[in-house]
GROMACS .gro file of C-alpha atoms in nm:
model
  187
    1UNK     CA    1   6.307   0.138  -3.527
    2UNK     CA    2   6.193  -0.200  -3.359
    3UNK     CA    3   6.060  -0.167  -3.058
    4UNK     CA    4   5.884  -0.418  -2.764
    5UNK     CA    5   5.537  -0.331  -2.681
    6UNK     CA    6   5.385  -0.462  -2.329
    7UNK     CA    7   5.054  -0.384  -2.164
    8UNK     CA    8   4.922  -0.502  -1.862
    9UNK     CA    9   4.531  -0.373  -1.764
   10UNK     CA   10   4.317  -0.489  -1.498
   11UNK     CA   11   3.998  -0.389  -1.371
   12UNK     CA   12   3.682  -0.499  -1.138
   13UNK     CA   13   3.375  -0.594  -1.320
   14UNK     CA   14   3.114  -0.481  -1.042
   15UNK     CA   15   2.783  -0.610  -1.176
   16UNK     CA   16   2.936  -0.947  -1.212
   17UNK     CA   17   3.167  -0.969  -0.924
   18UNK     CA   18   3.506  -1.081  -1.141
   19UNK     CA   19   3.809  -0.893  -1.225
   20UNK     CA   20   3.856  -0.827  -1.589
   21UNK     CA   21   4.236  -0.763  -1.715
   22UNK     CA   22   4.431  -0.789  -2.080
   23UNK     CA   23   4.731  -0.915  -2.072
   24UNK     CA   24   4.897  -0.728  -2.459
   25UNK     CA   25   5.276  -0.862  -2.524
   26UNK     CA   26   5.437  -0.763  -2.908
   27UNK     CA   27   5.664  -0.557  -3.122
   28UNK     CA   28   5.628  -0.294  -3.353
   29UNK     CA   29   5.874  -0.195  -3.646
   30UNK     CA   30   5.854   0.118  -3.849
   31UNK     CA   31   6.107   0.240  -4.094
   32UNK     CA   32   6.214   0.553  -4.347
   33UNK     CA   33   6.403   0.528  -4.680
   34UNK     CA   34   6.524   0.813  -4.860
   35UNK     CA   35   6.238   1.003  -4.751
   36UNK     CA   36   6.025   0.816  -5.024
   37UNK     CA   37   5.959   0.430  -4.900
   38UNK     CA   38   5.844   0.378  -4.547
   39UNK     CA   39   5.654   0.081  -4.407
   40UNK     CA   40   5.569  -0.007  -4.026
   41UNK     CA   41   5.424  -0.338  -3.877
   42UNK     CA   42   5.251  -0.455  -3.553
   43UNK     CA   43   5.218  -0.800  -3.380
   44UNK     CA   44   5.043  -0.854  -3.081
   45UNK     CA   45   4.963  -1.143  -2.869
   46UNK     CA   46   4.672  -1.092  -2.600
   47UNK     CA   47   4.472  -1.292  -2.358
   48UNK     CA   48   4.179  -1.113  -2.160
   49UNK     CA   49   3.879  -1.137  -1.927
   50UNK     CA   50   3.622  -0.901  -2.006
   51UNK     CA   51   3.391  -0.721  -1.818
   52UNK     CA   52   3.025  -0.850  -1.880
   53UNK     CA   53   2.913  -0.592  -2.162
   54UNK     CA   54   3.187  -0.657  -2.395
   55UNK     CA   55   3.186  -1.022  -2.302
   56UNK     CA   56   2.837  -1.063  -2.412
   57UNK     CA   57   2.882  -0.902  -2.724
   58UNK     CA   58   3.195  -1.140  -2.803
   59UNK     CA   59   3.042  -1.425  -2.721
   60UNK     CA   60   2.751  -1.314  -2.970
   61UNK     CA   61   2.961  -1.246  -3.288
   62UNK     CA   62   3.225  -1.429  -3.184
   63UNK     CA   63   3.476  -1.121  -3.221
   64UNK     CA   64   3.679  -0.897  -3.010
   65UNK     CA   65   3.585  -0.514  -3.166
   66UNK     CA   66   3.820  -0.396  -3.332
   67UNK     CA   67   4.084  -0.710  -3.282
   68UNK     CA   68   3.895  -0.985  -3.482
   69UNK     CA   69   3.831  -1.364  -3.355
   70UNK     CA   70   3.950  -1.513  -3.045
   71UNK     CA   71   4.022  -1.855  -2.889
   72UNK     CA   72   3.885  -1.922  -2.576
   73UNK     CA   73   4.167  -1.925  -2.247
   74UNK     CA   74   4.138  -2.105  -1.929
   75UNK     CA   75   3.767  -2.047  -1.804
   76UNK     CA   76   3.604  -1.705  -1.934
   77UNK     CA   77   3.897  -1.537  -2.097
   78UNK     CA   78   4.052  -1.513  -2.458
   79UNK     CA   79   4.333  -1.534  -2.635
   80UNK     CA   80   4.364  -1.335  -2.993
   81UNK     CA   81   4.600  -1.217  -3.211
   82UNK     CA   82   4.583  -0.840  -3.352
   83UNK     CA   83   4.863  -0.773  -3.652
   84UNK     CA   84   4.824  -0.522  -3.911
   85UNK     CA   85   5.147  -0.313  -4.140
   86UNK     CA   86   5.178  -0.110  -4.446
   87UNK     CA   87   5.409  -0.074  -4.702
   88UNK     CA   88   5.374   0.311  -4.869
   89UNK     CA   89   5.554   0.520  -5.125
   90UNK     CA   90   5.572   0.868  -5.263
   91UNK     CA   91   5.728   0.915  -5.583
   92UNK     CA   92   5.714   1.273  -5.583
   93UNK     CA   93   5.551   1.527  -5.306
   94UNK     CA   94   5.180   1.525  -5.363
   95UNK     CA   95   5.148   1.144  -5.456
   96UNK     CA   96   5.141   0.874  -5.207
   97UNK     CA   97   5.072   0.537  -5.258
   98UNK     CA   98   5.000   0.253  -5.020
   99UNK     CA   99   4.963  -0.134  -5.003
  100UNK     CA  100   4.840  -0.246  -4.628
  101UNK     CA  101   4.661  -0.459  -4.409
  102UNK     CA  102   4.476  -0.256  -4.116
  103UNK     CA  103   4.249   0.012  -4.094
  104UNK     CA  104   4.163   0.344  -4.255
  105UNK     CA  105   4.069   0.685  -4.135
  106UNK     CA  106   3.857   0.956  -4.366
  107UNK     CA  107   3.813   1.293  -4.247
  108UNK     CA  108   3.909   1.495  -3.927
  109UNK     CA  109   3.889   1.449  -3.602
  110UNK     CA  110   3.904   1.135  -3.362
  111UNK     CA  111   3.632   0.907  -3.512
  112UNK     CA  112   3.601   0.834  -3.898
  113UNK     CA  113   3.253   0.900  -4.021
  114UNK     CA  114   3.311   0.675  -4.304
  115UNK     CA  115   3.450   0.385  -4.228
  116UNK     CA  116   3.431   0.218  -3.821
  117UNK     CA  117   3.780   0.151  -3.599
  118UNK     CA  118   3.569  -0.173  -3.471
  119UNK     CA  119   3.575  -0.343  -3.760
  120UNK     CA  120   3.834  -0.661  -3.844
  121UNK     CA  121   4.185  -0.550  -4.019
  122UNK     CA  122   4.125  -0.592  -4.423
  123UNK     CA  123   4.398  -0.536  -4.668
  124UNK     CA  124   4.356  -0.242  -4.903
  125UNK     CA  125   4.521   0.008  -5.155
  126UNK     CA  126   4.559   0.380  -5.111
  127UNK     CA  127   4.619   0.613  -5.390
  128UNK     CA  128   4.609   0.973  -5.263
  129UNK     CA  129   4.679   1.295  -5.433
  130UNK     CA  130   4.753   1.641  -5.212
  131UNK     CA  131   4.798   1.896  -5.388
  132UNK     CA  132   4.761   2.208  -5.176
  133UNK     CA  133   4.387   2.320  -5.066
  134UNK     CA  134   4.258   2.002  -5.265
  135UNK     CA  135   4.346   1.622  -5.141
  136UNK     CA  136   4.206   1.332  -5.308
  137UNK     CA  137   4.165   0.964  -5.207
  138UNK     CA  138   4.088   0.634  -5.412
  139UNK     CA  139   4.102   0.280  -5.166
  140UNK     CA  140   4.029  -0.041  -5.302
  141UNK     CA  141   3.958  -0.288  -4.965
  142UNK     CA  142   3.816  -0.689  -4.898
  143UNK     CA  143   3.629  -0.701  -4.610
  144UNK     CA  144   3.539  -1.042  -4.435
  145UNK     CA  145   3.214  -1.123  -4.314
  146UNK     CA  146   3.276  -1.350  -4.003
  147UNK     CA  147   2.909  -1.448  -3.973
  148UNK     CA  148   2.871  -1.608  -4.306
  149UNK     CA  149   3.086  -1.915  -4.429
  150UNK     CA  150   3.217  -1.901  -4.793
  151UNK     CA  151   3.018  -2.127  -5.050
  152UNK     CA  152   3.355  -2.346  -5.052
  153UNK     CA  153   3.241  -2.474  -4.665
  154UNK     CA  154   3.567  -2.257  -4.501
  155UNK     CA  155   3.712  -1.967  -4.447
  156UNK     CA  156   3.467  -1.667  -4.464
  157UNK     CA  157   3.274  -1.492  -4.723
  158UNK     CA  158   3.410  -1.165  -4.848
  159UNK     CA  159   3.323  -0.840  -5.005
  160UNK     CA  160   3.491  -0.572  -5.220
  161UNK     CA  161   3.485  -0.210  -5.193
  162UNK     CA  162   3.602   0.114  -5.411
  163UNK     CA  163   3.600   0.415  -5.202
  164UNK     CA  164   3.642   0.827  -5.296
  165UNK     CA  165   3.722   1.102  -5.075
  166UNK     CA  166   3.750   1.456  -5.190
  167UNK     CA  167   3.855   1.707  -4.965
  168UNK     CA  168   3.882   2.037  -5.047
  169UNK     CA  169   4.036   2.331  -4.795
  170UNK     CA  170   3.788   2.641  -4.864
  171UNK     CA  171   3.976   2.862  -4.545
  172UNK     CA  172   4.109   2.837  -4.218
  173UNK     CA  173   3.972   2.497  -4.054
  174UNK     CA  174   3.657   2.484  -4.263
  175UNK     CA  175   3.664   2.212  -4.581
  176UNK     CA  176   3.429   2.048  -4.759
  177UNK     CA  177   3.464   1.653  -4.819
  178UNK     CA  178   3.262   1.462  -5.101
  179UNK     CA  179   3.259   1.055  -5.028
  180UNK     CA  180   3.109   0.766  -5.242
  181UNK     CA  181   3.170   0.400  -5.187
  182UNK     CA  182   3.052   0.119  -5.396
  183UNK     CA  183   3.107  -0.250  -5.225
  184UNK     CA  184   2.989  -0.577  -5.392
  185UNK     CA  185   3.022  -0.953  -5.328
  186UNK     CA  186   3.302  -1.175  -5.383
  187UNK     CA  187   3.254  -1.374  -5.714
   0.00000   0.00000   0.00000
């Protein structure tokens, strides 16, 4: 499937007396081959005025959450670009494997515990194993730190992570997950 994506939001910033909108054009495109291969992709363009708490944090770190670094448009807004995709296959029924650029998710629920949905896209690789009551995760990711330049003089410095997640189904809803991360520099 390819589909458009639009989204228009506007609002009324009240402590500082401006109206606040985002202004989201793009396309995503997901697909399914023989029930083994499947990948999906997202583009969007945006420009926005944000209300005053956000705006201060942007102008501090000098990132949208969650989107990653904008240009600035006309007088107080933005303009930033959000993509991420994945390409992921399962040889057989309780292996998947996947090579991305986003975001992950560990655990249950509508918030990871593990790992934040505010931070910058970073590309990764999933290996996952489900095999009934017992589902385990390996993910290998680069993260970028925006606030510190590389020792080159561009482009920002970056870290590397190895990540485990052990889940393990003991009855009905209750489960029991077992995490460790390591992360060092870039060398």
């Amino acid at each position: 499937t390819a589909d458009p994506v639009f989204n228009f939001g506007a609002g009324y910033d009240m402590k500082e007396q401006k109206f606040a909108w985002t202004n989201t054009k793009g396309f995503t495109i997901t697909g399914l081959l023989l029930n083994k291969l499947s990948f999906n992709t997202e583009l969007y363009e945006n420009q926005a005025v944000f209300p005053s708490w956000p705006d201060s944090m942007i102008r501090k770190t000098g990132v949208v959450p969650g989107q990653g670094g904008p240009k600035p448009f006309k007088d107080d807004g933005y303009d930033y670009f959000y993509c991420n995709g994945y390409l992921s296959y399962s040889p057989v029924k309780y292996i998947n494997m996947t090579l991305g650029y986003g975001k992950n998710f560990i655990g249950d629920g509508y918030r990871s515990m593990i790992l934040s949905d505010v931070s910058f896209n970073y590309p990764y690789v999933s290996l996952t194993a489900n095999f009934e009551k017992v589902k385990y995760t390996v993910l290998y990711n680069q993260f970028i730190d925006r606030s510190v330049t590389n020792t080159y003089g561009y482009g920002n410095d970056r870290k590397w992570a190895t990540m485990h997640y052990l889940q393990v189904m003991l009855w009905g809803r209750l489960n029991i997950g077992l995490f460790d991360a390591i992360i060092w520099e870039n060398a």
